Amino acid sequence: MANTALKSDPKERILKTAQRLFYQQGFRATGINQIIKEAKVAKASFYDHFDSKDDLGLAYLTDIARLSQCDCSNILKSDDDPKKAILGLFDFIEKQFKKMNFIGCPMQNITSEISLEINQPFQMVVIDRKDQLRNDIKDVLQTLTQQSVNHKQLNVETVSDSLFLLIEGAMTSSRIYRDIWPFKAARQTAELILS
């Protein structure tokens, strides 16, 4: 099994190792030498693929954003009932947080550690991903206004932003309290907004 792992692409091993360490330890606390050692690659191999730790951090964020977008889009498209789809998103993120031991949103975590003025590429990846989530929620709400007579007058822009902020706030609070109650409360509020 170990030989198979070592035969895998060095760049992939570096990224997988960085994903684990950046998420568990934090971006600042994780050094390049630790990543090189745990990925079982040579220093020269690291620099063949990444110019710096920031370059690796940007690749990490880009990959996390891609996976998150795929997961959330699939959840929002998984139910023909727009309300159930949105509430399903709250349920999905709650389960993910519990499974990941409440370490938090990888994008929130890394942006809380760095100066965004200095590291604008990081900020742009995170903003693009968060905007995509807002737009996905908006699309589902737009469908709700078309399907439901009771929701025809719904202010899609305001409600989508409110639901997005409930999700973001639940993620932050869930990390602080290391508990799922913020997701339960946010979901109940979302139900009230959508009723």
mmCIF file of the C-alpha atoms, coordinates in Angstrom:
data_MODEL
# 
_entry.id   MODEL 
# 
loop_
_atom_site.group_PDB 
_atom_site.id 
_atom_site.type_symbol 
_atom_site.label_atom_id 
_atom_site.label_alt_id 
_atom_site.label_comp_id 
_atom_site.label_asym_id 
_atom_site.label_entity_id 
_atom_site.label_seq_id 
_atom_site.pdbx_PDB_ins_code 
_atom_site.Cartn_x 
_atom_site.Cartn_y 
_atom_site.Cartn_z 
_atom_site.occupancy 
_atom_site.B_iso_or_equiv 
_atom_site.pdbx_formal_charge 
_atom_site.auth_seq_id 
_atom_site.auth_comp_id 
_atom_site.auth_asym_id 
_atom_site.auth_atom_id 
_atom_site.pdbx_PDB_model_num 
ATOM 1   C CA . MET A 1 1   ? 0.000   0.000  0.000   1.00 0.00 ? 1   MET A CA 1 
ATOM 2   C CA . ALA A 1 2   ? 2.801   2.449  0.889   1.00 0.00 ? 2   ALA A CA 1 
ATOM 3   C CA . ASN A 1 3   ? 4.556   1.708  -2.409  1.00 0.00 ? 3   ASN A CA 1 
ATOM 4   C CA . THR A 1 4   ? 1.373   2.553  -4.297  1.00 0.00 ? 4   THR A CA 1 
ATOM 5   C CA . ALA A 1 5   ? 1.138   5.896  -2.452  1.00 0.00 ? 5   ALA A CA 1 
ATOM 6   C CA . LEU A 1 6   ? 4.747   6.739  -3.310  1.00 0.00 ? 6   LEU A CA 1 
ATOM 7   C CA . LYS A 1 7   ? 4.135   5.941  -6.988  1.00 0.00 ? 7   LYS A CA 1 
ATOM 8   C CA . SER A 1 8   ? 1.358   8.526  -7.153  1.00 0.00 ? 8   SER A CA 1 
ATOM 9   C CA . ASP A 1 9   ? 1.956   11.933 -8.657  1.00 0.00 ? 9   ASP A CA 1 
ATOM 10  C CA . PRO A 1 10  ? 4.214   14.059 -6.382  1.00 0.00 ? 10  PRO A CA 1 
ATOM 11  C CA . LYS A 1 11  ? 2.115   17.153 -7.041  1.00 0.00 ? 11  LYS A CA 1 
ATOM 12  C CA . GLU A 1 12  ? -1.023  15.288 -5.976  1.00 0.00 ? 12  GLU A CA 1 
ATOM 13  C CA . ARG A 1 13  ? 0.701   14.050 -2.800  1.00 0.00 ? 13  ARG A CA 1 
ATOM 14  C CA . ILE A 1 14  ? 1.861   17.581 -1.980  1.00 0.00 ? 14  ILE A CA 1 
ATOM 15  C CA . LEU A 1 15  ? -1.664  18.952 -2.470  1.00 0.00 ? 15  LEU A CA 1 
ATOM 16  C CA . LYS A 1 16  ? -3.325  16.180 -0.436  1.00 0.00 ? 16  LYS A CA 1 
ATOM 17  C CA . THR A 1 17  ? -0.805  16.626 2.381   1.00 0.00 ? 17  THR A CA 1 
ATOM 18  C CA . ALA A 1 18  ? -1.243  20.409 2.319   1.00 0.00 ? 18  ALA A CA 1 
ATOM 19  C CA . GLN A 1 19  ? -5.025  20.033 2.396   1.00 0.00 ? 19  GLN A CA 1 
ATOM 20  C CA . ARG A 1 20  ? -4.853  17.908 5.520   1.00 0.00 ? 20  ARG A CA 1 
ATOM 21  C CA . LEU A 1 21  ? -2.235  20.015 7.318   1.00 0.00 ? 21  LEU A CA 1 
ATOM 22  C CA . PHE A 1 22  ? -3.607  23.436 6.374   1.00 0.00 ? 22  PHE A CA 1 
ATOM 23  C CA . TYR A 1 23  ? -7.042  22.343 7.544   1.00 0.00 ? 23  TYR A CA 1 
ATOM 24  C CA . GLN A 1 24  ? -5.953  20.639 10.775  1.00 0.00 ? 24  GLN A CA 1 
ATOM 25  C CA . GLN A 1 25  ? -3.102  22.944 11.843  1.00 0.00 ? 25  GLN A CA 1 
ATOM 26  C CA . GLY A 1 26  ? -3.764  26.157 9.962   1.00 0.00 ? 26  GLY A CA 1 
ATOM 27  C CA . PHE A 1 27  ? -1.979  27.786 7.047   1.00 0.00 ? 27  PHE A CA 1 
ATOM 28  C CA . ARG A 1 28  ? 0.534   29.777 9.089   1.00 0.00 ? 28  ARG A CA 1 
ATOM 29  C CA . ALA A 1 29  ? 1.421   26.916 11.449  1.00 0.00 ? 29  ALA A CA 1 
ATOM 30  C CA . THR A 1 30  ? 2.212   24.552 8.596   1.00 0.00 ? 30  THR A CA 1 
ATOM 31  C CA . GLY A 1 31  ? 5.691   24.826 7.120   1.00 0.00 ? 31  GLY A CA 1 
ATOM 32  C CA . ILE A 1 32  ? 6.929   23.758 3.701   1.00 0.00 ? 32  ILE A CA 1 
ATOM 33  C CA . ASN A 1 33  ? 9.430   21.345 5.269   1.00 0.00 ? 33  ASN A CA 1 
ATOM 34  C CA . GLN A 1 34  ? 6.645   19.507 7.098   1.00 0.00 ? 34  GLN A CA 1 
ATOM 35  C CA . ILE A 1 35  ? 4.631   19.236 3.881   1.00 0.00 ? 35  ILE A CA 1 
ATOM 36  C CA . ILE A 1 36  ? 7.678   17.947 1.984   1.00 0.00 ? 36  ILE A CA 1 
ATOM 37  C CA . LYS A 1 37  ? 8.432   15.372 4.679   1.00 0.00 ? 37  LYS A CA 1 
ATOM 38  C CA . GLU A 1 38  ? 4.869   14.095 5.056   1.00 0.00 ? 38  GLU A CA 1 
ATOM 39  C CA . ALA A 1 39  ? 4.236   14.054 1.283   1.00 0.00 ? 39  ALA A CA 1 
ATOM 40  C CA . LYS A 1 40  ? 7.480   12.081 0.883   1.00 0.00 ? 40  LYS A CA 1 
ATOM 41  C CA . VAL A 1 41  ? 8.828   14.288 -1.906  1.00 0.00 ? 41  VAL A CA 1 
ATOM 42  C CA . ALA A 1 42  ? 12.161  15.972 -2.459  1.00 0.00 ? 42  ALA A CA 1 
ATOM 43  C CA . LYS A 1 43  ? 12.453  19.711 -1.881  1.00 0.00 ? 43  LYS A CA 1 
ATOM 44  C CA . ALA A 1 44  ? 13.321  20.126 -5.572  1.00 0.00 ? 44  ALA A CA 1 
ATOM 45  C CA . SER A 1 45  ? 10.123  18.269 -6.472  1.00 0.00 ? 45  SER A CA 1 
ATOM 46  C CA . PHE A 1 46  ? 8.085   20.651 -4.311  1.00 0.00 ? 46  PHE A CA 1 
ATOM 47  C CA . TYR A 1 47  ? 9.564   23.668 -6.099  1.00 0.00 ? 47  TYR A CA 1 
ATOM 48  C CA . ASP A 1 48  ? 9.020   22.025 -9.504  1.00 0.00 ? 48  ASP A CA 1 
ATOM 49  C CA . HIS A 1 49  ? 5.300   22.242 -8.816  1.00 0.00 ? 49  HIS A CA 1 
ATOM 50  C CA . PHE A 1 50  ? 4.911   25.269 -6.520  1.00 0.00 ? 50  PHE A CA 1 
ATOM 51  C CA . ASP A 1 51  ? 6.909   28.502 -6.400  1.00 0.00 ? 51  ASP A CA 1 
ATOM 52  C CA . SER A 1 52  ? 6.144   29.126 -2.727  1.00 0.00 ? 52  SER A CA 1 
ATOM 53  C CA . LYS A 1 53  ? 3.891   28.275 0.196   1.00 0.00 ? 53  LYS A CA 1 
ATOM 54  C CA . ASP A 1 54  ? 1.504   31.003 -1.018  1.00 0.00 ? 54  ASP A CA 1 
ATOM 55  C CA . ASP A 1 55  ? 1.384   29.331 -4.431  1.00 0.00 ? 55  ASP A CA 1 
ATOM 56  C CA . LEU A 1 56  ? 0.497   26.028 -2.734  1.00 0.00 ? 56  LEU A CA 1 
ATOM 57  C CA . GLY A 1 57  ? -2.053  27.824 -0.531  1.00 0.00 ? 57  GLY A CA 1 
ATOM 58  C CA . LEU A 1 58  ? -3.724  29.266 -3.625  1.00 0.00 ? 58  LEU A CA 1 
ATOM 59  C CA . ALA A 1 59  ? -3.862  25.804 -5.242  1.00 0.00 ? 59  ALA A CA 1 
ATOM 60  C CA . TYR A 1 60  ? -5.346  24.448 -1.993  1.00 0.00 ? 60  TYR A CA 1 
ATOM 61  C CA . LEU A 1 61  ? -8.034  27.144 -1.888  1.00 0.00 ? 61  LEU A CA 1 
ATOM 62  C CA . THR A 1 62  ? -8.854  26.692 -5.569  1.00 0.00 ? 62  THR A CA 1 
ATOM 63  C CA . ASP A 1 63  ? -9.295  22.945 -5.100  1.00 0.00 ? 63  ASP A CA 1 
ATOM 64  C CA . ILE A 1 64  ? -11.404 23.391 -1.953  1.00 0.00 ? 64  ILE A CA 1 
ATOM 65  C CA . ALA A 1 65  ? -13.580 25.958 -3.762  1.00 0.00 ? 65  ALA A CA 1 
ATOM 66  C CA . ARG A 1 66  ? -14.103 23.567 -6.693  1.00 0.00 ? 66  ARG A CA 1 
ATOM 67  C CA . LEU A 1 67  ? -15.095 20.659 -4.420  1.00 0.00 ? 67  LEU A CA 1 
ATOM 68  C CA . SER A 1 68  ? -17.363 22.856 -2.308  1.00 0.00 ? 68  SER A CA 1 
ATOM 69  C CA . GLN A 1 69  ? -19.101 24.273 -5.373  1.00 0.00 ? 69  GLN A CA 1 
ATOM 70  C CA . CYS A 1 70  ? -19.688 20.794 -6.764  1.00 0.00 ? 70  CYS A CA 1 
ATOM 71  C CA . ASP A 1 71  ? -21.105 19.478 -3.452  1.00 0.00 ? 71  ASP A CA 1 
ATOM 72  C CA . CYS A 1 72  ? -23.362 22.473 -2.792  1.00 0.00 ? 72  CYS A CA 1 
ATOM 73  C CA . SER A 1 73  ? -24.630 22.656 -6.384  1.00 0.00 ? 73  SER A CA 1 
ATOM 74  C CA . ASN A 1 74  ? -25.487 18.947 -6.292  1.00 0.00 ? 74  ASN A CA 1 
ATOM 75  C CA . ILE A 1 75  ? -27.404 19.380 -3.029  1.00 0.00 ? 75  ILE A CA 1 
ATOM 76  C CA . LEU A 1 76  ? -29.346 22.371 -4.356  1.00 0.00 ? 76  LEU A CA 1 
ATOM 77  C CA . LYS A 1 77  ? -30.237 20.436 -7.527  1.00 0.00 ? 77  LYS A CA 1 
ATOM 78  C CA . SER A 1 78  ? -31.100 17.210 -5.694  1.00 0.00 ? 78  SER A CA 1 
ATOM 79  C CA . ASP A 1 79  ? -34.713 18.084 -4.935  1.00 0.00 ? 79  ASP A CA 1 
ATOM 80  C CA . ASP A 1 80  ? -37.459 19.474 -7.182  1.00 0.00 ? 80  ASP A CA 1 
ATOM 81  C CA . ASP A 1 81  ? -38.918 21.303 -4.184  1.00 0.00 ? 81  ASP A CA 1 
ATOM 82  C CA . PRO A 1 82  ? -36.838 24.510 -3.839  1.00 0.00 ? 82  PRO A CA 1 
ATOM 83  C CA . LYS A 1 83  ? -37.545 24.840 -0.097  1.00 0.00 ? 83  LYS A CA 1 
ATOM 84  C CA . LYS A 1 84  ? -36.424 21.265 0.580   1.00 0.00 ? 84  LYS A CA 1 
ATOM 85  C CA . ALA A 1 85  ? -33.332 21.819 -1.564  1.00 0.00 ? 85  ALA A CA 1 
ATOM 86  C CA . ILE A 1 86  ? -32.273 24.894 0.438   1.00 0.00 ? 86  ILE A CA 1 
ATOM 87  C CA . LEU A 1 87  ? -32.978 23.233 3.793   1.00 0.00 ? 87  LEU A CA 1 
ATOM 88  C CA . GLY A 1 88  ? -31.052 20.207 2.518   1.00 0.00 ? 88  GLY A CA 1 
ATOM 89  C CA . LEU A 1 89  ? -28.037 22.472 2.060   1.00 0.00 ? 89  LEU A CA 1 
ATOM 90  C CA . PHE A 1 90  ? -28.159 23.402 5.763   1.00 0.00 ? 90  PHE A CA 1 
ATOM 91  C CA . ASP A 1 91  ? -28.421 19.703 6.659   1.00 0.00 ? 91  ASP A CA 1 
ATOM 92  C CA . PHE A 1 92  ? -25.508 18.771 4.385   1.00 0.00 ? 92  PHE A CA 1 
ATOM 93  C CA . ILE A 1 93  ? -23.163 21.441 5.758   1.00 0.00 ? 93  ILE A CA 1 
ATOM 94  C CA . GLU A 1 94  ? -24.113 20.526 9.336   1.00 0.00 ? 94  GLU A CA 1 
ATOM 95  C CA . LYS A 1 95  ? -23.199 16.865 8.654   1.00 0.00 ? 95  LYS A CA 1 
ATOM 96  C CA . GLN A 1 96  ? -19.907 17.919 7.060   1.00 0.00 ? 96  GLN A CA 1 
ATOM 97  C CA . PHE A 1 97  ? -18.984 20.055 10.058  1.00 0.00 ? 97  PHE A CA 1 
ATOM 98  C CA . LYS A 1 98  ? -19.788 17.255 12.477  1.00 0.00 ? 98  LYS A CA 1 
ATOM 99  C CA . LYS A 1 99  ? -17.769 14.801 10.370  1.00 0.00 ? 99  LYS A CA 1 
ATOM 100 C CA . MET A 1 100 ? -14.807 17.226 10.280  1.00 0.00 ? 100 MET A CA 1 
ATOM 101 C CA . ASN A 1 101 ? -14.926 17.692 14.063  1.00 0.00 ? 101 ASN A CA 1 
ATOM 102 C CA . PHE A 1 102 ? -16.053 21.335 13.852  1.00 0.00 ? 102 PHE A CA 1 
ATOM 103 C CA . ILE A 1 103 ? -12.694 22.616 12.581  1.00 0.00 ? 103 ILE A CA 1 
ATOM 104 C CA . GLY A 1 104 ? -14.602 25.064 10.408  1.00 0.00 ? 104 GLY A CA 1 
ATOM 105 C CA . CYS A 1 105 ? -14.927 26.240 6.826   1.00 0.00 ? 105 CYS A CA 1 
ATOM 106 C CA . PRO A 1 106 ? -11.502 25.869 5.153   1.00 0.00 ? 106 PRO A CA 1 
ATOM 107 C CA . MET A 1 107 ? -11.985 29.146 3.294   1.00 0.00 ? 107 MET A CA 1 
ATOM 108 C CA . GLN A 1 108 ? -13.057 31.085 6.385   1.00 0.00 ? 108 GLN A CA 1 
ATOM 109 C CA . ASN A 1 109 ? -10.152 29.574 8.303   1.00 0.00 ? 109 ASN A CA 1 
ATOM 110 C CA . ILE A 1 110 ? -7.404  30.486 5.855   1.00 0.00 ? 110 ILE A CA 1 
ATOM 111 C CA . THR A 1 111 ? -8.700  34.011 5.234   1.00 0.00 ? 111 THR A CA 1 
ATOM 112 C CA . SER A 1 112 ? -8.796  34.639 8.978   1.00 0.00 ? 112 SER A CA 1 
ATOM 113 C CA . GLU A 1 113 ? -5.047  33.870 9.132   1.00 0.00 ? 113 GLU A CA 1 
ATOM 114 C CA . ILE A 1 114 ? -3.710  36.025 6.322   1.00 0.00 ? 114 ILE A CA 1 
ATOM 115 C CA . SER A 1 115 ? -3.638  39.655 5.329   1.00 0.00 ? 115 SER A CA 1 
ATOM 116 C CA . LEU A 1 116 ? -6.021  39.897 2.395   1.00 0.00 ? 116 LEU A CA 1 
ATOM 117 C CA . GLU A 1 117 ? -4.469  43.180 1.252   1.00 0.00 ? 117 GLU A CA 1 
ATOM 118 C CA . ILE A 1 118 ? -1.200  41.339 0.709   1.00 0.00 ? 118 ILE A CA 1 
ATOM 119 C CA . ASN A 1 119 ? -2.764  38.143 -0.562  1.00 0.00 ? 119 ASN A CA 1 
ATOM 120 C CA . GLN A 1 120 ? -5.496  39.305 -2.907  1.00 0.00 ? 120 GLN A CA 1 
ATOM 121 C CA . PRO A 1 121 ? -5.463  36.115 -5.033  1.00 0.00 ? 121 PRO A CA 1 
ATOM 122 C CA . PHE A 1 122 ? -6.586  34.182 -1.928  1.00 0.00 ? 122 PHE A CA 1 
ATOM 123 C CA . GLN A 1 123 ? -9.347  36.712 -1.340  1.00 0.00 ? 123 GLN A CA 1 
ATOM 124 C CA . MET A 1 124 ? -10.531 36.495 -4.959  1.00 0.00 ? 124 MET A CA 1 
ATOM 125 C CA . VAL A 1 125 ? -10.820 32.680 -4.877  1.00 0.00 ? 125 VAL A CA 1 
ATOM 126 C CA . VAL A 1 126 ? -12.854 32.846 -1.665  1.00 0.00 ? 126 VAL A CA 1 
ATOM 127 C CA . ILE A 1 127 ? -15.089 35.685 -2.892  1.00 0.00 ? 127 ILE A CA 1 
ATOM 128 C CA . ASP A 1 128 ? -15.711 33.879 -6.199  1.00 0.00 ? 128 ASP A CA 1 
ATOM 129 C CA . ARG A 1 129 ? -16.732 30.715 -4.333  1.00 0.00 ? 129 ARG A CA 1 
ATOM 130 C CA . LYS A 1 130 ? -18.958 32.544 -1.854  1.00 0.00 ? 130 LYS A CA 1 
ATOM 131 C CA . ASP A 1 131 ? -20.573 34.521 -4.698  1.00 0.00 ? 131 ASP A CA 1 
ATOM 132 C CA . GLN A 1 132 ? -21.239 31.259 -6.535  1.00 0.00 ? 132 GLN A CA 1 
ATOM 133 C CA . LEU A 1 133 ? -23.046 29.907 -3.475  1.00 0.00 ? 133 LEU A CA 1 
ATOM 134 C CA . ARG A 1 134 ? -25.101 33.112 -3.212  1.00 0.00 ? 134 ARG A CA 1 
ATOM 135 C CA . ASN A 1 135 ? -26.007 32.827 -6.903  1.00 0.00 ? 135 ASN A CA 1 
ATOM 136 C CA . ASP A 1 136 ? -26.920 29.145 -6.586  1.00 0.00 ? 136 ASP A CA 1 
ATOM 137 C CA . ILE A 1 137 ? -29.248 29.970 -3.693  1.00 0.00 ? 137 ILE A CA 1 
ATOM 138 C CA . LYS A 1 138 ? -30.688 32.858 -5.713  1.00 0.00 ? 138 LYS A CA 1 
ATOM 139 C CA . ASP A 1 139 ? -31.397 30.507 -8.649  1.00 0.00 ? 139 ASP A CA 1 
ATOM 140 C CA . VAL A 1 140 ? -33.268 28.083 -6.394  1.00 0.00 ? 140 VAL A CA 1 
ATOM 141 C CA . LEU A 1 141 ? -35.288 30.952 -4.904  1.00 0.00 ? 141 LEU A CA 1 
ATOM 142 C CA . GLN A 1 142 ? -36.096 32.199 -8.403  1.00 0.00 ? 142 GLN A CA 1 
ATOM 143 C CA . THR A 1 143 ? -37.523 28.754 -9.150  1.00 0.00 ? 143 THR A CA 1 
ATOM 144 C CA . LEU A 1 144 ? -39.533 28.956 -5.917  1.00 0.00 ? 144 LEU A CA 1 
ATOM 145 C CA . THR A 1 145 ? -41.119 32.266 -7.007  1.00 0.00 ? 145 THR A CA 1 
ATOM 146 C CA . GLN A 1 146 ? -42.114 30.660 -10.316 1.00 0.00 ? 146 GLN A CA 1 
ATOM 147 C CA . GLN A 1 147 ? -43.542 27.485 -8.754  1.00 0.00 ? 147 GLN A CA 1 
ATOM 148 C CA . SER A 1 148 ? -45.349 28.855 -5.717  1.00 0.00 ? 148 SER A CA 1 
ATOM 149 C CA . VAL A 1 149 ? -48.151 31.427 -5.759  1.00 0.00 ? 149 VAL A CA 1 
ATOM 150 C CA . ASN A 1 150 ? -47.373 32.185 -2.085  1.00 0.00 ? 150 ASN A CA 1 
ATOM 151 C CA . HIS A 1 151 ? -43.789 33.148 -2.960  1.00 0.00 ? 151 HIS A CA 1 
ATOM 152 C CA . LYS A 1 152 ? -44.371 35.254 -6.090  1.00 0.00 ? 152 LYS A CA 1 
ATOM 153 C CA . GLN A 1 153 ? -43.584 38.492 -4.223  1.00 0.00 ? 153 GLN A CA 1 
ATOM 154 C CA . LEU A 1 154 ? -40.457 37.090 -2.545  1.00 0.00 ? 154 LEU A CA 1 
ATOM 155 C CA . ASN A 1 155 ? -37.504 39.480 -2.754  1.00 0.00 ? 155 ASN A CA 1 
ATOM 156 C CA . VAL A 1 156 ? -35.052 36.958 -4.187  1.00 0.00 ? 156 VAL A CA 1 
ATOM 157 C CA . GLU A 1 157 ? -31.992 39.186 -3.737  1.00 0.00 ? 157 GLU A CA 1 
ATOM 158 C CA . THR A 1 158 ? -32.624 39.943 -0.059  1.00 0.00 ? 158 THR A CA 1 
ATOM 159 C CA . VAL A 1 159 ? -33.694 36.424 0.882   1.00 0.00 ? 159 VAL A CA 1 
ATOM 160 C CA . SER A 1 160 ? -30.758 34.758 -0.893  1.00 0.00 ? 160 SER A CA 1 
ATOM 161 C CA . ASP A 1 161 ? -28.334 37.054 0.915   1.00 0.00 ? 161 ASP A CA 1 
ATOM 162 C CA . SER A 1 162 ? -30.082 36.344 4.234   1.00 0.00 ? 162 SER A CA 1 
ATOM 163 C CA . LEU A 1 163 ? -29.867 32.578 3.709   1.00 0.00 ? 163 LEU A CA 1 
ATOM 164 C CA . PHE A 1 164 ? -26.223 32.881 2.694   1.00 0.00 ? 164 PHE A CA 1 
ATOM 165 C CA . LEU A 1 165 ? -25.462 34.855 5.859   1.00 0.00 ? 165 LEU A CA 1 
ATOM 166 C CA . LEU A 1 166 ? -27.288 32.278 7.972   1.00 0.00 ? 166 LEU A CA 1 
ATOM 167 C CA . ILE A 1 167 ? -25.024 29.573 6.507   1.00 0.00 ? 167 ILE A CA 1 
ATOM 168 C CA . GLU A 1 168 ? -21.850 31.615 7.003   1.00 0.00 ? 168 GLU A CA 1 
ATOM 169 C CA . GLY A 1 169 ? -22.838 32.559 10.548  1.00 0.00 ? 169 GLY A CA 1 
ATOM 170 C CA . ALA A 1 170 ? -23.718 28.965 11.406  1.00 0.00 ? 170 ALA A CA 1 
ATOM 171 C CA . MET A 1 171 ? -20.309 27.816 10.154  1.00 0.00 ? 171 MET A CA 1 
ATOM 172 C CA . THR A 1 172 ? -18.480 30.403 12.250  1.00 0.00 ? 172 THR A CA 1 
ATOM 173 C CA . SER A 1 173 ? -20.540 29.779 15.389  1.00 0.00 ? 173 SER A CA 1 
ATOM 174 C CA . SER A 1 174 ? -20.401 26.018 14.996  1.00 0.00 ? 174 SER A CA 1 
ATOM 175 C CA . ARG A 1 175 ? -16.616 26.203 14.966  1.00 0.00 ? 175 ARG A CA 1 
ATOM 176 C CA . ILE A 1 176 ? -16.548 28.401 18.084  1.00 0.00 ? 176 ILE A CA 1 
ATOM 177 C CA . TYR A 1 177 ? -19.002 26.254 20.061  1.00 0.00 ? 177 TYR A CA 1 
ATOM 178 C CA . ARG A 1 178 ? -17.880 22.950 18.501  1.00 0.00 ? 178 ARG A CA 1 
ATOM 179 C CA . ASP A 1 179 ? -21.522 22.000 18.302  1.00 0.00 ? 179 ASP A CA 1 
ATOM 180 C CA . ILE A 1 180 ? -24.324 21.675 15.755  1.00 0.00 ? 180 ILE A CA 1 
ATOM 181 C CA . TRP A 1 181 ? -26.835 23.946 17.500  1.00 0.00 ? 181 TRP A CA 1 
ATOM 182 C CA . PRO A 1 182 ? -25.931 26.954 15.294  1.00 0.00 ? 182 PRO A CA 1 
ATOM 183 C CA . PHE A 1 183 ? -26.924 24.934 12.211  1.00 0.00 ? 183 PHE A CA 1 
ATOM 184 C CA . LYS A 1 184 ? -30.170 23.830 13.858  1.00 0.00 ? 184 LYS A CA 1 
ATOM 185 C CA . ALA A 1 185 ? -31.008 27.452 14.737  1.00 0.00 ? 185 ALA A CA 1 
ATOM 186 C CA . ALA A 1 186 ? -30.020 28.718 11.278  1.00 0.00 ? 186 ALA A CA 1 
ATOM 187 C CA . ARG A 1 187 ? -32.122 26.023 9.606   1.00 0.00 ? 187 ARG A CA 1 
ATOM 188 C CA . GLN A 1 188 ? -35.164 26.929 11.734  1.00 0.00 ? 188 GLN A CA 1 
ATOM 189 C CA . THR A 1 189 ? -34.715 30.583 10.758  1.00 0.00 ? 189 THR A CA 1 
ATOM 190 C CA . ALA A 1 190 ? -34.426 29.569 7.091   1.00 0.00 ? 190 ALA A CA 1 
ATOM 191 C CA . GLU A 1 191 ? -37.674 27.596 7.428   1.00 0.00 ? 191 GLU A CA 1 
ATOM 192 C CA . LEU A 1 192 ? -39.405 30.687 8.841   1.00 0.00 ? 192 LEU A CA 1 
ATOM 193 C CA . ILE A 1 193 ? -38.061 32.872 6.013   1.00 0.00 ? 193 ILE A CA 1 
ATOM 194 C CA . LEU A 1 194 ? -39.238 30.379 3.388   1.00 0.00 ? 194 LEU A CA 1 
ATOM 195 C CA . SER A 1 195 ? -42.673 29.729 4.939   1.00 0.00 ? 195 SER A CA 1 
# 
